[in-house]
Coordinates of C-alpha atoms in Angstrom, one line a residue:
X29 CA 49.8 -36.0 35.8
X30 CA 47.3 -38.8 37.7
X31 CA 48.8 -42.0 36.6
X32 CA 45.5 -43.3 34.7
X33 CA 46.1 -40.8 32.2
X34 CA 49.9 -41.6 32.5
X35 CA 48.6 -45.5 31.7
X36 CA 46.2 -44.5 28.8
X37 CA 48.6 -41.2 27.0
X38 CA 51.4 -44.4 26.6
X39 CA 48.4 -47.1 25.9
X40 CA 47.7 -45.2 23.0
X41 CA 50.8 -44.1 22.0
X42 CA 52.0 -48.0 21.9
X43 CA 49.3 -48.8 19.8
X44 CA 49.8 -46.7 16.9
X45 CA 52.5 -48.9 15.9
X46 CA 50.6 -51.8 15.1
X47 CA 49.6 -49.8 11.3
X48 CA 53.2 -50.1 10.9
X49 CA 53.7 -53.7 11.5
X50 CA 50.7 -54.3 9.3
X51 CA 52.4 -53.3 6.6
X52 CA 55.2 -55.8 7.0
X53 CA 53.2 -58.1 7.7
X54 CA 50.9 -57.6 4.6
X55 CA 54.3 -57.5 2.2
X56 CA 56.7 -59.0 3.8
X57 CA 59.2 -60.1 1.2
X58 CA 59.0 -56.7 -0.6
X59 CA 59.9 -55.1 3.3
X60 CA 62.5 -57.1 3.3
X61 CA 63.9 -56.4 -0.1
X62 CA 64.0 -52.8 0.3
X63 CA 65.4 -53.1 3.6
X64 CA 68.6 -54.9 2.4
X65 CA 68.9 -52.4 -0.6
X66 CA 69.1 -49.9 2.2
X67 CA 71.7 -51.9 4.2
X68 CA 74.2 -51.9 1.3
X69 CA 73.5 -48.8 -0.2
X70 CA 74.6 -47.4 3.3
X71 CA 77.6 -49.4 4.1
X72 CA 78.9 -49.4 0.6
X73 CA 82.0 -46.9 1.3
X74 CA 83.0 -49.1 4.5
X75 CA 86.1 -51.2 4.5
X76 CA 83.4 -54.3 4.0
X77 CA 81.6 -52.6 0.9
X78 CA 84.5 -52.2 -1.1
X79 CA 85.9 -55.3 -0.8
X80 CA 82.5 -57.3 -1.5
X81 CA 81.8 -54.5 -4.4
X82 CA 78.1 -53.0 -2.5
X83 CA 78.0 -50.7 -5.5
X84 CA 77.3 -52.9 -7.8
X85 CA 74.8 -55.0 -6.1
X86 CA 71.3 -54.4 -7.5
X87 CA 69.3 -57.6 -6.2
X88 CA 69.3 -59.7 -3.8
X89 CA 71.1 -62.9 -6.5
X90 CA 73.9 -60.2 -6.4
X91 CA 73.9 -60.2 -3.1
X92 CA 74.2 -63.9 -2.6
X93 CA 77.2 -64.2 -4.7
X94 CA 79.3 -61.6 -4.0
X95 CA 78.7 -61.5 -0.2
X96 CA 80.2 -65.0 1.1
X97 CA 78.8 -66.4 4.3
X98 CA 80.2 -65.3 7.9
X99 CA 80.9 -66.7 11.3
X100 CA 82.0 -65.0 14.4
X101 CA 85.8 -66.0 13.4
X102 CA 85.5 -64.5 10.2
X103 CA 84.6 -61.2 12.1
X104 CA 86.8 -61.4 14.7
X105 CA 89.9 -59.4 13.7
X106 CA 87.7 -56.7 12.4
X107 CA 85.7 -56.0 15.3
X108 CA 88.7 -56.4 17.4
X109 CA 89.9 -53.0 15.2
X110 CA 86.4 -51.8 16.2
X111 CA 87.0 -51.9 19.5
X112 CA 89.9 -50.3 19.8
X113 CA 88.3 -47.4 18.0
X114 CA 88.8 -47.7 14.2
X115 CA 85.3 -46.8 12.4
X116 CA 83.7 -47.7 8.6
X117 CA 85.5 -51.3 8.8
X118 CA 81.8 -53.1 8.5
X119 CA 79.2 -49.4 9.4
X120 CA 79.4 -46.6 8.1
X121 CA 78.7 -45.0 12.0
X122 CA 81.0 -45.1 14.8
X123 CA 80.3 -48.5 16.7
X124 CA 80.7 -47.6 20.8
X125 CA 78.9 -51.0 22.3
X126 CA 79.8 -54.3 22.1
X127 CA 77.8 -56.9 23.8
X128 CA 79.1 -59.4 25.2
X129 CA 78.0 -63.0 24.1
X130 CA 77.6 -65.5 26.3
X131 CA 79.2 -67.7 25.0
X132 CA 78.2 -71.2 25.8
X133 CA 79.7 -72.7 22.6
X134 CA 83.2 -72.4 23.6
X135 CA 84.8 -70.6 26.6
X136 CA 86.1 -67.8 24.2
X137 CA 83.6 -64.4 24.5
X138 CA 82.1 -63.0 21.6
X139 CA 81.8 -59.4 21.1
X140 CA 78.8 -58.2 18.9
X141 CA 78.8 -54.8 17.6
X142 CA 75.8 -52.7 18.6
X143 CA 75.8 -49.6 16.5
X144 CA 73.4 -46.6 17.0
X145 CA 71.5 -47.8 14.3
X146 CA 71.0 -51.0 15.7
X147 CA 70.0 -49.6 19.3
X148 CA 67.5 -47.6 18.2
X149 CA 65.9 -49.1 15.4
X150 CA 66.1 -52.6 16.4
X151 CA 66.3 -52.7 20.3
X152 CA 64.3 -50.0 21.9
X153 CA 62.0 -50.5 18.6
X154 CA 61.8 -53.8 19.6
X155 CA 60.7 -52.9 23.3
X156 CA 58.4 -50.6 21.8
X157 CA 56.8 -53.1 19.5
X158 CA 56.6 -55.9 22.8
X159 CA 54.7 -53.8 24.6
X160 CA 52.3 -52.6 21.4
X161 CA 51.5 -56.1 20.6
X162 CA 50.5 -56.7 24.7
X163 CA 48.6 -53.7 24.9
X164 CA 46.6 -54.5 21.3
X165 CA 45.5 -57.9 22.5
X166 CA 44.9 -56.5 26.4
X167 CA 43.1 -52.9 26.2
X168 CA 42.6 -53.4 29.9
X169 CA 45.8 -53.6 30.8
X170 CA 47.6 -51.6 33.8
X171 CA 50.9 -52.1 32.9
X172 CA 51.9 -48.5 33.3
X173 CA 50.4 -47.9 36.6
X174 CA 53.2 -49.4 37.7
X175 CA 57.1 -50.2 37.0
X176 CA 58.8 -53.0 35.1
X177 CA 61.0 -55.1 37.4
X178 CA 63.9 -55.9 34.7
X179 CA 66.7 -58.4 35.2
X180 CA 69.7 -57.2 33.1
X181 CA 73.5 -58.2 33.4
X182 CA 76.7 -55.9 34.0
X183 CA 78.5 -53.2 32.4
X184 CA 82.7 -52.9 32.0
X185 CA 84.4 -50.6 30.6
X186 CA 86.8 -51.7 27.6
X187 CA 90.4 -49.6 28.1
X188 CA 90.3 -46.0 27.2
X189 CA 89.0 -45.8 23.8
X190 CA 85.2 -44.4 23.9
X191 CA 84.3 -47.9 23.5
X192 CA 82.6 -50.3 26.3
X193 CA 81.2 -53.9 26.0
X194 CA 78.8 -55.5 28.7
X195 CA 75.5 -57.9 28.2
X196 CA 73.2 -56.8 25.8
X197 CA 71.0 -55.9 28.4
X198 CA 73.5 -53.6 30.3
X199 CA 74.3 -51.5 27.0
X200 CA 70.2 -51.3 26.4
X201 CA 69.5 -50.3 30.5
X202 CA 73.0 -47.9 30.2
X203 CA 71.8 -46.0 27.3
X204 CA 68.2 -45.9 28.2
X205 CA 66.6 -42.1 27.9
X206 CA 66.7 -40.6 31.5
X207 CA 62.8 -41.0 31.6
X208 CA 62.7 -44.5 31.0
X209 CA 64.3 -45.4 34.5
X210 CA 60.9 -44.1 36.1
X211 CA 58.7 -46.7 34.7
X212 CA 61.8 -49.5 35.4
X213 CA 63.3 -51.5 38.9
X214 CA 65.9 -51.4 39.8
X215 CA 67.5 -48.3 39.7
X216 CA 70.3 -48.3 36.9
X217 CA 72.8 -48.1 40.1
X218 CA 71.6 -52.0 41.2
X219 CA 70.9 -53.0 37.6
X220 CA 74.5 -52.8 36.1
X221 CA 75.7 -53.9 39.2
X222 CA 79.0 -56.3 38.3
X223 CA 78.9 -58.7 41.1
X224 CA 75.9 -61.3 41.0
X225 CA 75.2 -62.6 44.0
X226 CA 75.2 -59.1 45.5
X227 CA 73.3 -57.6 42.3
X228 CA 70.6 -59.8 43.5
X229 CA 69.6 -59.4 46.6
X230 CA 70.0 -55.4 46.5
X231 CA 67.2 -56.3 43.7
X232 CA 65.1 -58.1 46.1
X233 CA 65.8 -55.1 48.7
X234 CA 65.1 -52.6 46.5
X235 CA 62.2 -53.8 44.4
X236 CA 59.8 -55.4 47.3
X237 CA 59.1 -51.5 47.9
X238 CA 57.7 -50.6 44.5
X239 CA 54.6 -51.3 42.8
X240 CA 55.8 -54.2 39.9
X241 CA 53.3 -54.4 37.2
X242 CA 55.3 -56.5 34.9
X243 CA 58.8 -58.6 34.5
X244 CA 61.1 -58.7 31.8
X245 CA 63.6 -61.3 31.4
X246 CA 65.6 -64.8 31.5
X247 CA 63.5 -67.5 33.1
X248 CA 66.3 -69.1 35.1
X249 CA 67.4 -66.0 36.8
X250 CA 64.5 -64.4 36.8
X251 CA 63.0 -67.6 38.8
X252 CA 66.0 -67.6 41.4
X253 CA 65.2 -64.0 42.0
X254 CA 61.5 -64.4 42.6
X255 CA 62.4 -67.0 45.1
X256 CA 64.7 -65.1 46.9
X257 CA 61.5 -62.1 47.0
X258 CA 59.5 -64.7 48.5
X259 CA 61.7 -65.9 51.0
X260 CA 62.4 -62.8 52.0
X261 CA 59.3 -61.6 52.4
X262 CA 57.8 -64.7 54.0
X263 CA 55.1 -64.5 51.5
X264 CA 53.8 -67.5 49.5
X265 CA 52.7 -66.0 46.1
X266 CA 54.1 -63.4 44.4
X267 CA 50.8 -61.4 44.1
X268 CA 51.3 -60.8 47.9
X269 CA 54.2 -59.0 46.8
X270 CA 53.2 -57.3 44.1
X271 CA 49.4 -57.2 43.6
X272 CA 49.2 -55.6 40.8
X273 CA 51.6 -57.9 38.2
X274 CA 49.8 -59.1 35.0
X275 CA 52.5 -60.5 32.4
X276 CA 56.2 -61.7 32.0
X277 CA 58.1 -61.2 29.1
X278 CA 60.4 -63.7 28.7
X279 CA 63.5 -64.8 26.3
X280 CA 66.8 -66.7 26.0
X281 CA 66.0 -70.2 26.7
X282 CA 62.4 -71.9 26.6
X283 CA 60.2 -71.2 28.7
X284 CA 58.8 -75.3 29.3
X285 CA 60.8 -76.3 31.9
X286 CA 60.0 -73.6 34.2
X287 CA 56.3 -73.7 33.4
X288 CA 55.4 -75.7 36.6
X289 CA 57.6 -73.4 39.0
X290 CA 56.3 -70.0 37.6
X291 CA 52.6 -71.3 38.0
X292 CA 53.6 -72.5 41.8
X293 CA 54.5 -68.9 42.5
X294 CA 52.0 -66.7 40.4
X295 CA 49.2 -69.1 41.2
X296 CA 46.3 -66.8 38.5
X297 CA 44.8 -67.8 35.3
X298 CA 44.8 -64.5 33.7
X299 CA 48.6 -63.7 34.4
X300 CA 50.1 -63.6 31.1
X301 CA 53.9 -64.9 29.1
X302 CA 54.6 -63.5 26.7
X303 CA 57.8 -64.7 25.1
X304 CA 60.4 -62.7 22.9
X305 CA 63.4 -63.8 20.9
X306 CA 66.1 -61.8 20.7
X307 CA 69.8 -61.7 21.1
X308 CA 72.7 -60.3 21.2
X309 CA 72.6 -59.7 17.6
X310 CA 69.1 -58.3 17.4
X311 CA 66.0 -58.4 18.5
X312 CA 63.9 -61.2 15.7
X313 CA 61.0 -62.0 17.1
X314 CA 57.9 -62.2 19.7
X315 CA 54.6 -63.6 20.5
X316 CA 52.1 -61.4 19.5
X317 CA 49.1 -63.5 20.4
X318 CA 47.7 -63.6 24.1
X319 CA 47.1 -67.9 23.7
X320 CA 49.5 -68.9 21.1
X321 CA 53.4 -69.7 21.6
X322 CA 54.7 -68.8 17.9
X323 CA 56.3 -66.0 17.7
X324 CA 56.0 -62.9 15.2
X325 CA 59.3 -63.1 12.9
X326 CA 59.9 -58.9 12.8
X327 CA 60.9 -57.4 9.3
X328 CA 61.6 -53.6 9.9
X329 CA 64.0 -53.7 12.7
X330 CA 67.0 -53.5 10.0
X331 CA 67.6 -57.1 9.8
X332 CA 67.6 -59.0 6.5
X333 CA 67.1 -62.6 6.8
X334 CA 67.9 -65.7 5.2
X335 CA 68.3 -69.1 6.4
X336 CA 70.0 -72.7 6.1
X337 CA 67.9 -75.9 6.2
X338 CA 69.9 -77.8 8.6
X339 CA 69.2 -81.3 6.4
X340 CA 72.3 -79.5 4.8
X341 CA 74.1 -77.6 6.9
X342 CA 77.7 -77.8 7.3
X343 CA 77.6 -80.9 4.3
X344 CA 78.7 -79.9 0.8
X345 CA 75.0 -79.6 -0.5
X346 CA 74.2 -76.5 2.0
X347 CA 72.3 -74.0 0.6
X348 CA 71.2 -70.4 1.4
X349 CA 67.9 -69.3 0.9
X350 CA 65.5 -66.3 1.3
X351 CA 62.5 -65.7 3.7
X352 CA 60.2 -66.5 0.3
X353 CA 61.1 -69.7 0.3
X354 CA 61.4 -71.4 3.6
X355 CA 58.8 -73.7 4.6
X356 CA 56.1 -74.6 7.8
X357 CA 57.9 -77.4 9.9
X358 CA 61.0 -77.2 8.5
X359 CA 64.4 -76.3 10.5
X360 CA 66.4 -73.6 10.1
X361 CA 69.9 -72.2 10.8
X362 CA 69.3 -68.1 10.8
X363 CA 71.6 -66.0 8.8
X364 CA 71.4 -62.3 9.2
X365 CA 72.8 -59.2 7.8
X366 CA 72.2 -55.9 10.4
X367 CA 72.3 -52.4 10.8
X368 CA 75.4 -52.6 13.4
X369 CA 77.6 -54.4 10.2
X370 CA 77.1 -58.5 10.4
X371 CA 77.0 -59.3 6.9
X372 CA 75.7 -62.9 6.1
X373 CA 76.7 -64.0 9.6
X374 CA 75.6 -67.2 11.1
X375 CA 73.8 -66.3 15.0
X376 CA 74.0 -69.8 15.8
X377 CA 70.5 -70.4 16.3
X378 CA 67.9 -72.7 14.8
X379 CA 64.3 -71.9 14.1
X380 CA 60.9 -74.2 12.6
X381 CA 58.9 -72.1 10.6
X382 CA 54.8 -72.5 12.0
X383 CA 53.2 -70.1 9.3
X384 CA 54.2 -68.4 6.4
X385 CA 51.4 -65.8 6.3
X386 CA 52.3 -64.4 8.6
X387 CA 55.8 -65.8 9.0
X388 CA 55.8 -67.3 12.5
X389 CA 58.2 -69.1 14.4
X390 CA 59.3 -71.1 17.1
X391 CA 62.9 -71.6 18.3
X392 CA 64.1 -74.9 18.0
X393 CA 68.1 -74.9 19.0
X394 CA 71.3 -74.4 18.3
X395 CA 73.3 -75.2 15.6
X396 CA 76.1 -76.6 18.1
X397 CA 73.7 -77.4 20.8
X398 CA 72.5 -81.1 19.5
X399 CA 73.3 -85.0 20.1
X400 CA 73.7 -86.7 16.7
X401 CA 76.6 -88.7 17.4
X402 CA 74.8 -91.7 15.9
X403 CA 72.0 -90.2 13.5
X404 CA 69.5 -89.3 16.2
X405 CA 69.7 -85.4 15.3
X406 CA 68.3 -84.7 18.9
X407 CA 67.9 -81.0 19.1
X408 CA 66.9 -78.9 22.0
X409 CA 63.1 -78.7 21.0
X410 CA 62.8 -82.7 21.4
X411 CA 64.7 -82.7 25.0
X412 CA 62.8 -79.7 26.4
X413 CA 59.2 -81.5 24.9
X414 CA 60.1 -84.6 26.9
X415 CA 61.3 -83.2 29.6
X416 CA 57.9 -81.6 30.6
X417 CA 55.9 -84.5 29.5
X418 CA 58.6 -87.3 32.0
X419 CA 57.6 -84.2 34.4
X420 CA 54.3 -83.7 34.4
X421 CA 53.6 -87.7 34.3
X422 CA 55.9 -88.1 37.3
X423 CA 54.8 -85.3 39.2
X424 CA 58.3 -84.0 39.5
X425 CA 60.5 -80.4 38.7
X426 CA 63.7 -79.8 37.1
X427 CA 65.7 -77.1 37.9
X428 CA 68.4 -77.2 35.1
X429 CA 69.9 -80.2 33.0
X430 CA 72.5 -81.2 30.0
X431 CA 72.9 -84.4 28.2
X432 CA 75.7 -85.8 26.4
X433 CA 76.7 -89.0 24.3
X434 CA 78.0 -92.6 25.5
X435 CA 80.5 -93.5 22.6
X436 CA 80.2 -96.9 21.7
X437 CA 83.4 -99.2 22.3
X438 CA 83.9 -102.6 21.2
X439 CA 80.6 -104.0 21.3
X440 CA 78.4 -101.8 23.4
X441 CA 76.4 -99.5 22.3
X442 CA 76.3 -95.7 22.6
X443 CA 73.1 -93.9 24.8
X444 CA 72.3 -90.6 26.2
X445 CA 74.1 -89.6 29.3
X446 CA 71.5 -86.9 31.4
X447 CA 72.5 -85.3 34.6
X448 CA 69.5 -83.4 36.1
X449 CA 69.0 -81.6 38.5
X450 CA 65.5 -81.2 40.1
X451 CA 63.7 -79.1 42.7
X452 CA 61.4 -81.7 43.4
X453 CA 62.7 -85.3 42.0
X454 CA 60.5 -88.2 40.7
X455 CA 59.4 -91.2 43.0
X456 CA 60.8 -93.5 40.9
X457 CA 64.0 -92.6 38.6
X458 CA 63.9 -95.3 36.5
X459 CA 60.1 -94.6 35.9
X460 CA 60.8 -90.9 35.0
X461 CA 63.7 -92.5 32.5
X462 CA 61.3 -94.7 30.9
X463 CA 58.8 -91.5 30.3
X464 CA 61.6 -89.6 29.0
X465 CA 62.7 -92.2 26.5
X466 CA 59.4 -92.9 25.5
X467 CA 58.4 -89.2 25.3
X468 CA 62.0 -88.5 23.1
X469 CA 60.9 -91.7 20.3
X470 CA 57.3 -89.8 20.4
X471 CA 58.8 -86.2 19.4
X472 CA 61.8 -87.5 17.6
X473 CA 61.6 -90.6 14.4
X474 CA 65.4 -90.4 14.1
X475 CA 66.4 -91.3 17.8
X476 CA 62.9 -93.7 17.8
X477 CA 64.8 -96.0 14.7
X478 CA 67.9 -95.8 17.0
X479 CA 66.6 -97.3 20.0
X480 CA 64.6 -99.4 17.9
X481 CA 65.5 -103.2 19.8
X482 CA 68.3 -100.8 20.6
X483 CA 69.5 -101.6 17.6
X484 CA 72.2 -98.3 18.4
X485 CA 71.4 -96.7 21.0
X486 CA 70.4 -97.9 24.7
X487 CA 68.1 -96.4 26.7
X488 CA 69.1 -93.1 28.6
X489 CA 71.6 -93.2 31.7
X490 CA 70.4 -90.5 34.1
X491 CA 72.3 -88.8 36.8
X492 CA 70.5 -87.0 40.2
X493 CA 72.6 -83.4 40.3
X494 CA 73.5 -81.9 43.7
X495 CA 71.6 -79.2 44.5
X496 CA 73.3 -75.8 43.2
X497 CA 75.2 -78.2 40.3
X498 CA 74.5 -75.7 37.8
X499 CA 74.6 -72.6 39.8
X500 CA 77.9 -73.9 40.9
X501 CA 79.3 -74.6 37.3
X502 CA 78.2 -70.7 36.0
X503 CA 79.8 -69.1 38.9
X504 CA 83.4 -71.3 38.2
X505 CA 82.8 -70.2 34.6
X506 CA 82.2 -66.5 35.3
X507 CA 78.7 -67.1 33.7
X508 CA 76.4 -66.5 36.7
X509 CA 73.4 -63.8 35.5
X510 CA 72.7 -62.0 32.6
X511 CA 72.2 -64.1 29.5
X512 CA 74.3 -66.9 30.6
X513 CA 72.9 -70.3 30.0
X514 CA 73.5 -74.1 31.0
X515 CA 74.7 -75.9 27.6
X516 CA 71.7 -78.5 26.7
X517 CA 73.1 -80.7 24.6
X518 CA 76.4 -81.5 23.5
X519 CA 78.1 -83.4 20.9
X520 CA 81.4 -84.3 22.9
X521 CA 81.7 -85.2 26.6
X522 CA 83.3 -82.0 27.7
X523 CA 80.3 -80.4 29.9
X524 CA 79.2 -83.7 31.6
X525 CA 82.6 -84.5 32.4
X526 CA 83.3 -80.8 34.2
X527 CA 80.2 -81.5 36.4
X528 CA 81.2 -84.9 37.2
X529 CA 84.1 -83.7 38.9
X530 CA 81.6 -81.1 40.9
X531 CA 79.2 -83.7 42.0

């Protein structure tokens, strides 16, 4: 078959989806209703539904107070059971993948369950629905006159139970149909390679051949790895590579402090980014707008969703609520109920709601990932604003960075302790800290009253990284690749003090 027709048969197939998402869009809180009554009705024989009493659960109040709130260390022992091969403990389906979290909490792995269900439904639904929502707003798109250079992490194999746990993105590329690897690079073989560093230059070798039409994954990695093309290649822009690549799709941490560096390397206005948002847990949401950031919150992927206003989290006065009721500019913790058995479980994450018709989003944080040692509440959102606006005004790049408090003792007061690392550093560092510091009072009131006269916090202390700090740190930490990320911000000292000792 000429590949045109190859191009517009899966064009049009893609784009029959988008009457479907209408519909959630259109009645969103009724989608969501009936998806959750389908959930429990489903999983009300497991080990889970009988102790929380599914049967009798006929709306979604019931729900809320039978069903008490989870965290990974709730889970835990019963998906450790899971693993070794016992089924109906949380689904009703026997659960064969775990991914693999990160992890960059705590040094302790997290293993999310990833039932059949969930792949297919949620994941590959998910893929589906990215490449719909492209396709609607780009009818002259190319994108399958070509292959999709992806960036996934590696596969193990868990003892000698049927069951195997690996990055999300391994399980998803590992289970993919036998088709699907024709329209993908790397070959599965490179792709769930274990060993990083080796993984990616049999990448570089192996995809400067084919003709890449678009790229799919984390912005860090995926930025080492287009360097590592061009200096292999000699070449200067990635369209001398690959002339034909029109769009990255993008997820796991923002996207702003590589904007600089991707537009270096794909030097074309009508290249497109499109970002996702998904995780090991699911796949929640993507931009479905060629111009705009916010991203599409998804409702028929079989995840039900409710959400914590983090003015209360973690105090006694926390309180759950449903997707009817959250509100534009407001942050969020996510709490999420799936088809692979997470009942009520905190994901960790933070979101700010942009739009409510349609509900839109924009990732914010963590819930562990934020400096509010003195009232400041500085979340990821703020530090990754200023970042790029210190950047752009002093004409400099940052490769990676984390921040952590100065705890005040006797009668000096706390600050901000930064080490960055960048690919091109700033003229003048104590400029760039006065930008930043401005830029974080501009975005944020809390920390602006508490470097008010510096009434309780001093200005920033900033520290010039090595080159390779970061990369250095992961690969210590077993964390190089895959979804592994550099901690922003922290509440205690324990990151900045590690890469002290690696300076």
């Amino acid at each position: 078959m000429p590949i045109p027709l190859v191009n517009s048969i899966a064009s049009w197939f893609l784009k029959k989806r988008i009457h479907q998402m209408e519909l959630f869009i259109k009645y969103p809180n009724e989608v969501q209703d009936e998806l959750l009554k389908a959930l429990i009705n489903k999983a009300k024989n497991t080990e889970i539904g009988r102790k929380y009493g599914f049967k009798s659960i006929n709306s979604y109040q019931d729900f809320a107070n039978q069903v008490p709130i989870h965290c990974y260390e709730n889970y835990h022992e019963a998906i450790e059971r899971s693993r070794q091969g016992e089924n109906n403990i949380f689904w009703p389906t026997p659960i064969k993948w775990f991914a693999k979290s990160s992890g960059t909490t705590n040094a302790k792995s997290k293993f999310i369950p990833v039932s059949e269900d969930s792949l297919e439904d949620c994941h590959y639904a998910s893929g589906k629905d990215m490449l719909c929502m492209y396709l609607n707003n780009n009818p002259e798109s190319q994108l399958f006159t070509g292959k999709s250079l992806r960036l996934g992490g590696s596969k193990e194999i868990y003892q000698n139970n049927g069951t195997s746990y690996g990055d999300l993105s391994a399980i998803l590329i590992d289970n993919m149909p036998f088709w699907a690897e024709f329209s993908s690079t790397p070959s599965n073989g490179v792709s769930l390679m274990h060993d990083w560093e080796v993984k990616m230059q049999a990448i570089v070798e192996e995809t400067i051949k084919e003709n890449v039409t678009s790229l799919a994954g984390v912005p860090s990695w995926m930025l080492v790895l287009l360097n590592n093309v061009l200096e292999s290649t000699g070449k200067e822009s990635i369209f001398e590579v690959w002339k034909n690549i029109e769009v990255y799709f993008h997820g796991g941490v923002s996207f702003d402090p590589y904007a600089a560096q991707y537009q270096k390397i794909l030097p074309n206005e009508d290249f497109r980014y499109y970002e996702i948002y998904n995780a090991s847990e699911g796949f929640f949401a993507c931009q479905d707008r060629n111009e705009h950031k916010d991203l599409l919150l998804l409702l028929d992927y079989g995840i039900f969703y409710e959400f914590i206003p983090m003015a209360t989290y973690g105090t006694k006065l926390e309180k759950v609520i449903p997707l009817a009721e959250v509100e534009v500019g407001k942050n969020y913790a996510i709490v999420i109920t799936t088809n692979a058995g997470l009942w009520r479980y905190k994901v960790g994450d933070t979101v700010r709601f942009t739009s409510t018709n349609p509900y839109r989003i924009r990732v914010s944080g963590r819930t562990k990932h934020h400096i509010n040692v003195f009232g400041e509440e500085l979340i990821i959102e703020n530090a990754e604003t200023a970042l790029k606006k210190a950047s752009l005004s002093n004409n400099c790049e940052i490769v990676d960075y984390t921040a952590a408090p100065v705890f005040m003792e006797g009668k000096e007061k706390g600050a901000h302790e930064w080490i960055i690392e960048f690919k091109h550093p700033p003229k003048s560092l104590k400029e760039f800290n006065q930008d930043l510091d401005l830029a974080l009072q501009q975005v944020n009131s809390d920390y602006e009253a508490k470097r008010y006269n510096n009434m309780t916090l001093n200005a920033p202390k900033i520290h010039v990284a090595r080159e390779k700090l970061f990369h250095d740190w992961l690969k210590k930490n077993g964390k190089l690749g895959g979804q592994h990320k550099v901690p922003r911000l922290s509440n205690s000292r324990d990151y900045v003090e590690e890469l002290f000792t690696m300076m």
